XYZ file of C-alpha atoms in Angstrom:
695
model
C 41.800 43.177 4.095
C 43.541 39.893 4.643
C 41.696 36.807 3.529
C 40.423 34.539 6.283
C 42.142 31.186 6.252
C 39.582 28.405 6.673
C 40.256 24.910 7.832
C 39.689 22.152 5.252
C 36.224 20.517 5.651
C 37.654 17.066 6.300
C 39.824 18.330 9.112
C 36.870 20.235 10.642
C 34.689 17.122 10.457
C 37.298 15.011 12.194
C 37.608 17.597 14.943
C 33.837 17.757 15.391
C 33.596 13.985 15.641
C 36.365 13.879 18.192
C 34.520 16.402 20.355
C 31.412 14.208 20.343
C 33.059 11.864 22.844
C 35.220 14.592 24.407
C 38.302 13.322 22.646
C 41.333 15.507 22.554
C 42.782 16.409 19.181
C 45.093 13.474 19.069
C 47.010 12.435 15.967
C 45.683 9.471 13.956
C 47.397 6.085 14.132
C 50.858 6.204 12.699
C 50.359 3.177 10.517
C 47.918 4.998 8.218
C 48.478 8.212 6.241
C 46.575 11.227 7.515
C 44.717 11.954 4.249
C 43.630 8.357 3.684
C 42.454 7.980 7.258
C 40.479 11.217 7.196
C 38.846 10.196 3.920
C 37.765 6.853 5.377
C 36.290 8.557 8.425
C 34.472 11.108 6.280
C 32.973 8.410 4.043
C 31.709 6.426 7.033
C 30.162 9.473 8.692
C 28.492 10.765 5.533
C 27.147 7.276 4.840
C 25.456 7.382 8.219
C 24.029 10.858 7.689
C 22.733 9.999 4.225
C 20.168 7.611 5.726
C 18.317 10.579 7.204
C 18.293 12.912 4.200
C 15.005 11.718 2.624
C 12.440 14.491 3.177
C 14.065 15.487 6.467
C 14.623 19.112 7.425
C 18.147 20.203 8.232
C 18.856 21.191 11.790
C 21.712 23.038 13.365
C 23.262 20.878 16.048
C 25.819 22.349 18.424
C 28.478 19.905 19.503
C 29.923 19.856 23.039
C 33.388 21.247 23.578
C 34.902 23.998 21.435
C 32.550 25.990 19.206
C 32.020 23.552 16.326
C 28.773 23.439 14.360
C 27.644 20.515 12.233
C 24.520 20.426 10.107
C 22.651 17.184 10.609
C 19.198 15.796 9.923
C 19.093 13.649 13.007
C 19.286 16.209 15.788
C 18.933 14.956 19.312
C 18.417 11.351 18.290
C 21.952 11.345 16.895
C 23.341 13.011 20.006
C 21.685 10.439 22.257
C 22.973 7.547 20.192
C 26.569 8.585 19.706
C 27.554 11.875 21.281
C 26.037 12.125 24.726
C 28.698 11.208 27.295
C 27.763 10.027 30.759
C 29.051 11.799 33.804
C 31.229 8.846 34.670
C 32.910 8.810 31.263
C 34.110 12.396 31.051
C 37.683 11.330 31.514
C 37.507 8.338 29.188
C 38.982 8.502 25.716
C 38.285 6.685 22.483
C 40.240 6.348 19.312
C 39.062 7.870 16.071
C 39.151 4.397 14.520
C 36.546 3.122 17.007
C 34.317 6.061 16.139
C 34.715 5.309 12.437
C 33.790 1.649 12.979
C 30.683 2.628 14.916
C 29.441 4.882 12.119
C 30.264 2.293 9.445
C 28.503 -0.604 11.202
C 25.402 1.461 11.979
C 25.207 2.748 8.407
C 25.414 -0.723 6.905
C 22.798 -2.085 9.294
C 20.396 0.759 8.586
C 20.774 0.655 4.811
C 20.751 -3.078 4.142
C 18.526 -4.552 6.824
C 15.878 -2.149 8.063
C 15.328 -0.130 4.872
C 14.143 -2.496 2.196
C 13.107 -0.708 -0.966
C 9.845 -1.494 -2.676
C 10.177 -4.238 -5.287
C 8.560 -2.842 -8.425
C 9.478 -6.044 -10.263
C 8.591 -9.720 -10.118
C 10.879 -12.745 -10.398
C 10.226 -15.376 -13.041
C 11.894 -17.807 -15.457
C 12.725 -17.136 -19.082
C 14.325 -19.524 -21.604
C 18.075 -19.133 -21.649
C 18.126 -19.591 -25.421
C 16.382 -17.354 -27.914
C 15.378 -20.536 -29.790
C 12.611 -20.971 -27.200
C 10.824 -17.601 -26.981
C 8.034 -17.150 -24.485
C 5.416 -16.575 -27.149
C 2.443 -17.420 -24.927
C 2.922 -14.934 -22.082
C 5.083 -12.430 -24.003
C 7.301 -11.461 -21.098
C 9.620 -8.584 -22.104
C 13.072 -10.160 -22.445
C 14.614 -6.768 -23.243
C 13.587 -5.403 -19.823
C 14.661 -8.469 -17.820
C 17.650 -8.440 -15.476
C 19.387 -11.610 -14.196
C 18.240 -12.301 -10.652
C 20.440 -13.995 -8.093
C 18.255 -15.560 -5.466
C 19.460 -15.356 -1.924
C 18.068 -15.760 1.573
C 14.729 -13.988 1.783
C 14.223 -13.748 -1.986
C 10.778 -14.612 -3.263
C 10.508 -17.779 -5.373
C 10.285 -17.262 -9.099
C 7.000 -17.664 -10.905
C 7.310 -20.796 -13.030
C 6.029 -20.581 -16.630
C 3.828 -23.696 -16.804
C 4.075 -23.949 -20.598
C 7.846 -24.571 -20.657
C 8.613 -27.794 -18.779
C 12.107 -29.190 -19.055
C 13.667 -26.206 -20.819
C 16.889 -24.451 -19.935
C 15.536 -21.515 -17.920
C 17.146 -18.447 -16.412
C 15.832 -16.723 -13.290
C 15.282 -13.045 -14.079
C 13.445 -10.099 -12.598
C 11.163 -8.002 -14.773
C 9.841 -4.525 -13.912
C 6.101 -4.886 -13.690
C 5.479 -1.678 -15.625
C 7.535 -3.045 -18.515
C 5.327 -6.143 -18.859
C 2.676 -4.408 -20.963
C 0.941 -7.715 -21.751
C 0.353 -8.290 -18.032
C -0.062 -4.859 -16.470
C -0.857 -1.364 -17.659
C -1.120 2.039 -15.980
C -2.035 5.411 -17.400
C -2.436 8.808 -15.721
C -3.827 12.164 -16.861
C -4.163 15.405 -14.949
C -7.277 16.294 -16.964
C -8.009 20.012 -16.844
C -6.394 20.531 -13.429
C -3.205 22.497 -12.993
C -1.387 19.555 -11.427
C -1.915 15.866 -10.803
C -2.619 14.676 -7.247
C -3.089 10.991 -8.145
C -0.362 8.415 -7.509
C -0.178 4.661 -8.009
C 2.064 1.730 -7.165
C 2.653 -1.779 -8.519
C 5.104 -4.528 -7.577
C 5.587 -7.330 -5.052
C 5.672 -7.228 -1.261
C 7.221 -9.514 1.328
C 4.654 -11.091 3.641
C 3.291 -14.594 4.366
C 0.846 -15.927 1.827
C -2.904 -15.700 2.430
C -3.891 -17.785 -0.621
C -6.379 -20.592 -0.300
C -4.635 -23.943 -0.481
C -4.931 -25.651 -3.858
C -7.410 -28.525 -4.339
C -6.102 -31.989 -3.611
C -5.814 -32.722 -7.310
C -3.222 -29.953 -7.529
C -1.062 -31.233 -4.693
C 1.538 -33.923 -5.133
C 5.083 -34.531 -4.008
C 7.494 -33.031 -6.473
C 9.964 -35.374 -8.084
C 13.324 -33.747 -8.412
C 14.899 -34.553 -11.727
C 17.583 -32.870 -13.760
C 15.069 -31.731 -16.351
C 12.783 -30.020 -13.825
C 13.463 -26.467 -12.758
C 13.083 -25.697 -9.053
C 12.491 -22.428 -7.250
C 14.096 -21.018 -4.145
C 11.935 -20.435 -1.101
C 11.610 -16.997 0.424
C 11.995 -16.398 4.132
C 8.298 -17.332 4.354
C 8.543 -20.173 1.835
C 5.690 -18.717 -0.241
C 5.193 -17.551 -3.829
C 5.359 -13.869 -4.590
C 2.487 -11.626 -3.515
C 1.622 -8.912 -6.016
C 0.621 -5.460 -4.799
C -1.323 -2.811 -6.737
C -2.534 0.520 -5.410
C -4.139 3.746 -6.571
C -4.185 6.867 -4.360
C -6.238 9.998 -5.087
C -4.967 13.009 -3.155
C -6.895 16.181 -2.392
C -5.448 19.462 -1.211
C -1.995 18.491 -2.486
C 0.171 15.476 -3.170
C 1.902 14.944 0.195
C -0.548 12.352 1.503
C -0.931 10.406 -1.759
C 2.854 10.311 -2.211
C 3.252 9.153 1.389
C 0.853 6.257 0.751
C 2.568 5.378 -2.520
C 5.983 5.207 -0.843
C 5.101 3.869 2.606
C 1.793 1.969 2.787
C 3.261 -1.322 1.562
C 5.920 -1.040 4.287
C 3.239 -0.675 6.946
C 1.548 -3.836 5.659
C 4.789 -5.809 5.732
C 5.635 -4.557 9.221
C 2.140 -5.283 10.561
C 2.274 -8.864 9.246
C 5.604 -9.289 10.996
C 4.413 -7.743 14.270
C 1.247 -9.847 14.343
C 3.246 -13.035 13.770
C 1.094 -13.847 10.745
C 1.811 -17.382 9.474
C 1.582 -18.656 5.933
C -1.723 -20.154 4.850
C 0.064 -22.669 2.605
C 2.431 -24.464 4.933
C 1.778 -26.872 7.721
C 4.289 -27.302 10.467
C 7.259 -29.293 9.239
C 6.515 -28.942 5.530
C 7.794 -26.537 2.925
C 6.391 -25.162 -0.257
C 8.687 -26.844 -2.743
C 7.953 -30.322 -1.314
C 4.176 -29.963 -1.221
C 3.129 -27.906 -4.249
C 3.603 -28.587 -7.895
C 2.969 -27.053 -11.269
C -0.783 -26.798 -11.984
C -0.271 -28.197 -15.488
C 0.830 -31.520 -13.975
C -2.414 -32.486 -12.295
C -4.861 -35.317 -12.211
C -8.573 -35.585 -11.694
C -10.995 -32.817 -12.648
C -8.558 -29.886 -12.444
C -7.533 -28.240 -15.743
C -4.372 -29.719 -17.225
C -3.361 -26.803 -19.463
C -4.168 -23.230 -20.379
C -6.436 -24.236 -23.232
C -8.207 -26.775 -21.025
C -8.905 -24.114 -18.382
C -10.199 -21.622 -20.952
C -12.392 -24.215 -22.650
C -14.068 -25.070 -19.344
C -15.474 -21.564 -18.873
C -19.255 -21.702 -19.322
C -19.820 -18.732 -21.617
C -23.177 -16.963 -21.351
C -25.166 -15.773 -24.353
C -26.184 -12.123 -24.899
C -29.782 -12.962 -24.021
C -28.740 -14.383 -20.657
C -26.938 -11.223 -19.527
C -29.025 -8.525 -21.234
C -31.240 -7.953 -18.185
C -28.207 -7.668 -15.887
C -26.637 -4.694 -17.690
C -26.344 -1.573 -15.551
C -25.752 1.224 -18.052
C -26.701 4.917 -18.330
C -29.999 5.877 -19.935
C -29.769 7.844 -23.186
C -32.128 9.994 -25.222
C -30.926 10.796 -28.686
C -27.280 11.782 -28.444
C -27.377 12.691 -24.758
C -27.004 10.731 -21.550
C -29.994 11.659 -19.399
C -29.361 9.476 -16.365
C -26.096 7.991 -15.134
C -25.852 4.395 -13.998
C -25.805 3.898 -10.257
C -22.804 2.397 -8.496
C -24.243 -0.730 -6.960
C -22.803 -1.904 -3.630
C -20.355 -4.761 -4.026
C -21.552 -8.285 -3.265
C -20.250 -9.950 -0.164
C -16.831 -11.519 -0.564
C -15.523 -14.718 0.936
C -15.281 -15.015 4.685
C -11.983 -14.170 6.422
C -9.781 -17.149 7.231
C -8.504 -17.275 10.835
C -4.724 -17.464 11.126
C -2.668 -19.078 13.862
C -1.005 -15.778 14.721
C 0.218 -14.469 18.059
C -3.171 -13.440 19.443
C -1.748 -11.921 22.626
C 0.674 -9.745 20.678
C -2.034 -8.789 18.171
C -4.416 -7.774 20.961
C -1.684 -5.719 22.590
C -0.917 -3.880 19.334
C -4.596 -3.234 18.640
C -5.170 -1.948 22.171
C -2.210 0.405 21.945
C -3.297 1.757 18.558
C -6.888 2.349 19.672
C -5.597 4.015 22.827
C -3.423 6.373 20.789
C -6.393 7.333 18.635
C -8.493 7.905 21.745
C -5.909 10.104 23.438
C -4.572 12.057 20.466
C -7.682 12.478 18.305
C -10.652 11.944 20.609
C -14.192 12.663 19.455
C -15.389 9.857 17.225
C -12.432 7.690 18.196
C -13.258 7.691 21.921
C -15.758 4.881 21.263
C -14.224 3.635 18.040
C -14.323 -0.107 17.296
C -13.028 -2.023 14.275
C -14.749 -4.888 12.552
C -11.578 -6.967 12.304
C -10.088 -6.035 15.693
C -10.504 -8.040 18.872
C -13.427 -6.937 21.033
C -11.188 -7.226 24.050
C -8.751 -4.735 22.541
C -11.561 -2.191 22.111
C -12.736 -2.804 25.687
C -9.267 -2.366 27.143
C -8.609 0.816 25.160
C -11.985 2.321 26.054
C -11.941 1.460 29.743
C -8.304 2.252 30.492
C -8.671 5.746 29.061
C -11.991 6.642 30.683
C -12.384 9.476 33.172
C -13.599 7.095 35.867
C -10.437 5.046 35.580
C -8.254 8.063 36.277
C -9.780 8.470 39.759
C -9.156 4.870 40.819
C -6.023 3.459 42.351
C -3.923 0.945 40.432
C -5.312 -2.173 42.105
C -8.943 -1.173 41.699
C -8.384 -0.234 38.071
C -6.541 -3.474 37.376
C -9.281 -5.623 38.942
C -12.101 -3.734 37.248
C -10.356 -3.921 33.887
C -9.616 -7.627 34.211
C -13.236 -8.345 35.105
C -14.446 -6.378 32.106
C -12.021 -8.214 29.804
C -13.063 -11.621 31.159
C -16.706 -10.823 30.431
C -15.905 -9.867 26.830
C -16.073 -12.925 24.537
C -13.328 -13.547 22.025
C -15.265 -13.555 18.755
C -12.818 -11.922 16.321
C -9.795 -14.081 15.427
C -6.615 -12.712 13.890
C -6.811 -12.648 10.073
C -5.063 -10.967 7.175
C -7.916 -8.469 7.280
C -6.835 -7.558 10.824
C -3.310 -6.899 9.567
C -4.516 -4.662 6.724
C -6.820 -2.713 9.036
C -4.003 -2.158 11.521
C -1.610 -1.055 8.755
C -4.124 1.471 7.364
C -4.940 2.967 10.754
C -1.297 3.044 11.841
C -0.238 4.831 8.653
C -3.047 7.367 9.007
C -2.220 8.119 12.651
C 1.471 8.539 11.892
C 0.672 10.957 9.092
C -1.681 13.220 11.037
C 0.501 13.297 14.161
C 3.483 14.256 12.032
C 1.484 17.102 10.483
C 0.133 18.309 13.841
C 3.627 19.082 15.091
C 4.490 21.263 12.106
C 3.839 25.000 11.810
C 0.526 26.009 10.289
C 1.221 28.045 7.118
C -2.240 29.636 7.237
C -2.100 30.876 10.836
C 1.402 31.028 12.318
C 0.067 32.684 15.496
C -1.932 29.578 16.435
C 1.048 27.367 15.658
C 3.053 29.173 18.362
C 0.869 27.803 21.139
C 2.357 24.747 22.905
C -1.069 23.089 23.137
C -3.596 23.449 20.340
C -7.034 22.152 21.284
C -8.309 22.246 17.729
C -5.663 19.982 16.231
C -4.300 16.515 16.790
C -1.227 16.200 18.978
C 1.000 13.211 19.461
C 4.509 11.911 19.508
C 5.961 11.596 16.002
C 6.348 8.032 14.756
C 8.556 7.235 11.764
C 7.278 4.887 9.037
C 8.992 1.500 8.538
C 11.341 2.970 5.934
C 12.733 5.438 8.484
C 12.094 8.398 6.189
C 10.398 11.587 7.271
C 6.709 12.273 6.677
C 5.780 15.206 4.465
C 7.469 18.569 4.175
C 8.329 21.305 6.627
C 4.841 22.884 6.823
C 1.596 21.371 8.037
C -0.429 19.589 5.352
C -4.179 19.668 5.954
C -5.255 17.687 2.896
C -5.598 13.940 2.516
C -5.985 11.067 0.106
C -8.225 8.141 -0.690
C -6.751 4.716 -1.404
C -7.541 1.331 -2.888
C -5.053 -1.527 -2.890
C -5.240 -5.058 -4.282
C -3.103 -8.016 -3.139
C -2.972 -11.205 -5.228
C -1.526 -14.460 -3.875
C -1.337 -17.899 -5.489
C -1.017 -21.318 -3.805
C 1.658 -22.416 -6.290
C 4.617 -20.640 -7.906
C 2.557 -20.406 -11.109
C 1.711 -16.753 -11.905
C -1.831 -15.567 -11.276
C -2.303 -14.619 -14.948
C -1.970 -18.264 -16.029
C -5.440 -19.569 -17.037
C -5.092 -22.772 -14.981
C -3.890 -21.073 -11.785
C -5.949 -20.593 -8.635
C -5.443 -17.307 -6.775
C -6.807 -15.222 -3.905
C -7.513 -11.497 -4.176
C -7.694 -9.091 -1.234
C -8.954 -5.534 -1.771
C -8.731 -2.841 0.924
C -10.496 0.422 0.186
C -10.889 3.904 1.689
C -12.701 6.757 -0.076
C -14.041 6.970 -3.636
C -11.362 5.192 -5.651
C -12.765 2.043 -7.260
C -11.813 -1.573 -8.020
C -13.562 -3.849 -10.538
C -13.291 -7.425 -11.759
C -14.521 -8.471 -15.206
C -16.194 -11.881 -15.334
C -15.052 -14.034 -18.243
C -18.325 -15.933 -18.723
C -20.692 -12.946 -18.734
C -18.477 -9.967 -19.569
C -20.093 -8.075 -16.678
C -18.184 -6.033 -14.101
C -18.042 -7.145 -10.493
C -17.452 -4.133 -8.216
C -15.316 -4.795 -5.167
C -15.648 -1.354 -3.546
C -18.306 1.259 -2.894
C -17.817 4.993 -2.480
C -17.467 6.275 1.079
C -19.661 9.340 0.641
C -21.697 10.999 3.410
C -24.877 10.258 1.429
C -24.326 6.511 1.781
C -26.823 5.062 4.299
C -24.089 3.200 6.146
C -21.826 6.229 6.367
C -24.711 8.524 7.318
C -25.604 6.379 10.332
C -21.955 6.241 11.366
C -21.355 9.985 11.100
C -24.577 11.581 12.324
C -23.573 10.874 15.919
C -20.673 13.304 15.728
C -21.245 15.553 12.709
C -23.418 18.588 13.361
C -24.960 18.431 9.909
C -24.428 17.271 6.345
C -24.300 20.102 3.806
C -25.472 19.759 0.190
C -23.338 21.714 -2.269
C -24.377 23.342 -5.552
C -23.821 20.065 -7.436
C -26.265 18.194 -5.204
C -23.566 16.245 -3.353
C -23.645 15.906 0.415
C -20.482 16.909 2.226
C -19.228 16.641 5.778
C -16.997 19.439 7.031
C -16.481 20.446 3.398
C -15.299 16.971 2.357
C -16.904 14.736 -0.263
C -15.471 11.555 1.312
C -16.363 10.285 4.755
C -13.272 8.050 4.902
C -9.781 9.137 3.919
C -6.187 9.303 5.007
C -5.089 12.653 6.416
C -7.742 15.401 6.681
C -6.605 16.004 10.256
C -9.160 18.751 10.959
C -12.049 16.323 10.329
C -10.790 13.281 12.209
C -12.780 13.970 15.368
C -16.106 13.903 13.533
C -15.430 10.484 12.030
C -13.358 10.829 8.833
C -11.321 7.686 9.465
C -9.030 5.448 7.431
C -10.679 2.186 8.488
C -10.792 0.166 5.251
C -13.524 -1.969 3.782
C -11.914 -5.293 2.862
C -13.142 -7.883 0.362
C -11.635 -11.327 -0.199
C -12.228 -13.197 -3.487
C -11.040 -16.716 -4.302
C -10.549 -16.731 -8.077
C -10.949 -20.006 -9.918
C -8.993 -20.782 -13.128
C -9.933 -18.309 -15.899
C -12.956 -17.106 -13.899
C -12.074 -13.435 -14.375
C -10.484 -11.679 -17.337
C -8.853 -8.664 -15.712
C -8.747 -6.421 -12.651
C -9.177 -2.625 -12.813
C -8.178 0.000 -10.228
C -9.098 3.636 -10.895
C -9.473 7.047 -9.302
C -12.740 8.973 -9.183
C -11.697 10.901 -12.296
C -12.641 7.700 -14.164
C -15.312 6.099 -11.981
C -17.080 9.425 -11.406
C -17.495 9.921 -15.158
C -18.015 6.430 -16.615
C -20.181 3.492 -15.618
C -18.597 0.180 -14.627
C -19.816 -1.528 -17.797
C -18.324 1.165 -20.025
C -14.953 0.796 -18.344
C -14.708 -2.967 -18.828
C -16.020 -2.745 -22.408
C -13.321 -0.238 -23.378
C -10.644 -2.537 -21.926
C -12.042 -5.568 -23.762
C -11.341 -3.896 -27.094
C -7.686 -3.245 -26.240
C -4.919 -5.640 -27.237
C -2.934 -5.314 -24.016
C -3.660 -4.111 -20.442
C -1.399 -1.141 -21.081
C -3.446 -0.131 -24.098
C -6.663 -0.705 -22.142
C -5.612 1.615 -19.306
C -4.673 4.313 -21.809
C -7.968 4.072 -23.693
C -10.020 4.263 -20.484
C -8.258 7.410 -19.269
C -8.408 9.094 -22.678
C -12.112 8.321 -23.011
C -12.881 9.541 -19.465
C -10.900 12.744 -20.009
C -12.606 13.375 -23.350
C -16.175 13.158 -22.011
C -15.581 14.481 -18.484
C -17.366 17.666 -17.413
C -15.135 18.599 -14.468
C -11.747 17.519 -15.874
C -10.568 15.764 -12.707
C -7.288 13.831 -12.473
C -7.745 10.355 -13.963
C -5.739 7.206 -13.196
C -6.383 3.647 -14.356
C -4.517 0.399 -13.637
C -5.356 -2.805 -15.544
C -4.092 -6.216 -14.401
C -4.353 -9.278 -16.621
C -6.003 -12.371 -15.116
C -6.486 -15.949 -16.318
C -9.449 -15.364 -18.641
C -7.871 -12.491 -20.607
C -7.799 -14.412 -23.890
C -11.601 -14.882 -23.882
C -12.550 -11.433 -22.553
C -14.602 -10.575 -25.676
C -16.633 -13.780 -25.841
C -18.862 -13.605 -22.766
C -22.306 -11.994 -22.931
C -22.507 -8.990 -25.238
C -18.762 -8.586 -25.552
C -18.022 -4.878 -25.868
C -21.208 -4.028 -27.798
C -23.405 -3.483 -24.735
C -22.251 0.128 -24.286
C -21.242 1.081 -27.820
C -24.238 3.385 -28.341
C -23.691 5.034 -24.970
C -20.034 5.704 -25.710
C -20.911 7.197 -29.084
C -23.534 9.402 -27.416
C -21.020 10.631 -24.806
C -18.479 11.542 -27.468
C -21.099 13.353 -29.553
C -22.260 15.290 -26.501
C -18.657 16.219 -25.637
C -18.186 17.695 -29.128
C -21.402 19.722 -28.968
C -20.448 23.433 -28.781
C -23.641 24.194 -26.806
C -22.701 21.736 -24.065
C -21.414 24.373 -21.652
C -24.596 26.485 -21.886
C -27.018 23.730 -20.960
């Protein structure tokens, strides 16, 4: 049998592209060789297609004209953008060079502008000469990479202890700076790990509280002073930390790890959020200075800031300890997770209120129409009351029976009667980003085939699931795999912003912390003066009084499992991303948000952890273990190893430790690390007891 002669792939690709615009198989321009021209066209086309190959299923797309088949990940969207000819242009022709230019220009625009990768590094200054090592902050020179600042680049964090030196702007991966940040993960006794985490910097306007007047002066530009480049917002870098605990699989937690920061950046841009540091007509580098060059009562140096901390004695904090009760070598009663104290009030921002209200109304309307149930009367704490009124009234059954004029007049009257009591804040942006990400995830899953019941997935309308138009995340990548994912994930993120380019870990630096939380992951601060933990989150469990009141309207009942935990629809968390089958009864991704203005050296470190750690250890045990570590990296490792050693269920464990200004005096406040030493010894002894499993 004679072998079938196949056309070379490059030649087939050129022919397929020519048929997209109904181009006849004309020869390429004579001034360029055929092979070189085909190669250029192939490179441009494959560069365009490569932007869609991140978690996107392959589709078979049939091109118009002769029977040519091209595998593409873009499907009809690609055909609409490039290949669909109008009826009036059937006789028109286009050169192959024009087609190549179109693919090349679109590919460059998509890759370089709209698809910014997450910055898992921060930009700072290091001495150019090894004769001046950074011995105080111990930044890893071996991991640094020279950074060329350009338009839109965040300003470098200025080391306050090196004035007048020859400095080089570098970028350092945050995970390589073990003296500033540490992360450790263990799958415990589970077959696989569903926890994910993220750390780096994001691009958004600053929300930091402006520095005291003693910290503000006009900067004198001299040859011995290093200066920093402004970003597109003119603000210092904003650090981003997140921990995500998936359940039912890793698709949702990986989606949040890769995409949630992009939703926050996009929401800040859509809301028109301004910087909290700049007034109109001023810029950062002309109004802010190094905190070590201050006057008045503000600390002048690191040692000055640390010395000003009013350390408490062991007797003063003994009665405030919240630790488990022990009897012999056994823990008989676990410490309760106290609700976090109220944070600082949100700061109104001069954002585009009309645009923000429009976005909020549209989002609430999508939840009402696609999810229903609990979300038909859903309101957000940080959303405009008018947005909730517009979304609720415009989608009501009574409104559908009215004509356009009557509906418009009735709606306008209702909006006019609703007072504007909720201004636009950073909290509004975070709430919108969380809810938008959650809705995009569940709508993407609802349109995929159900692996458990393919017969139900064949129906065009499924009343038991969420339906909606798919919406791509800001990165443009697909969401999840090819099959429907019914699991979810909890999440806790922390954003840290400073009013000056000085890094937040400097003892004399002021900073602002924002924590957004959904589920049972946990975030703690350790106070320098007392050594006590300050919780910033509380678990969203159905047994919580607040969550019980919110859910009992829509949930038929709360079920208590064999471990004594209350569950709703089989779930231990009443708030989570994903979990599409439980959305209608109130399992939402609306975050609790806490804002904390941190004074110089007020706190020693920040801890983010999954429930594999917080569900096993008390808050005081966690901070005491970290106090004994030499670096945040070592502290995160010791916490996870200790939690895994004494855990009874062997859940996945993740811990992130972030150094703050009071790190150097973390052992001096209150009881130091001795307050829970006996409890930790008792837990380890109980874990080694061979009769433990039979009790």
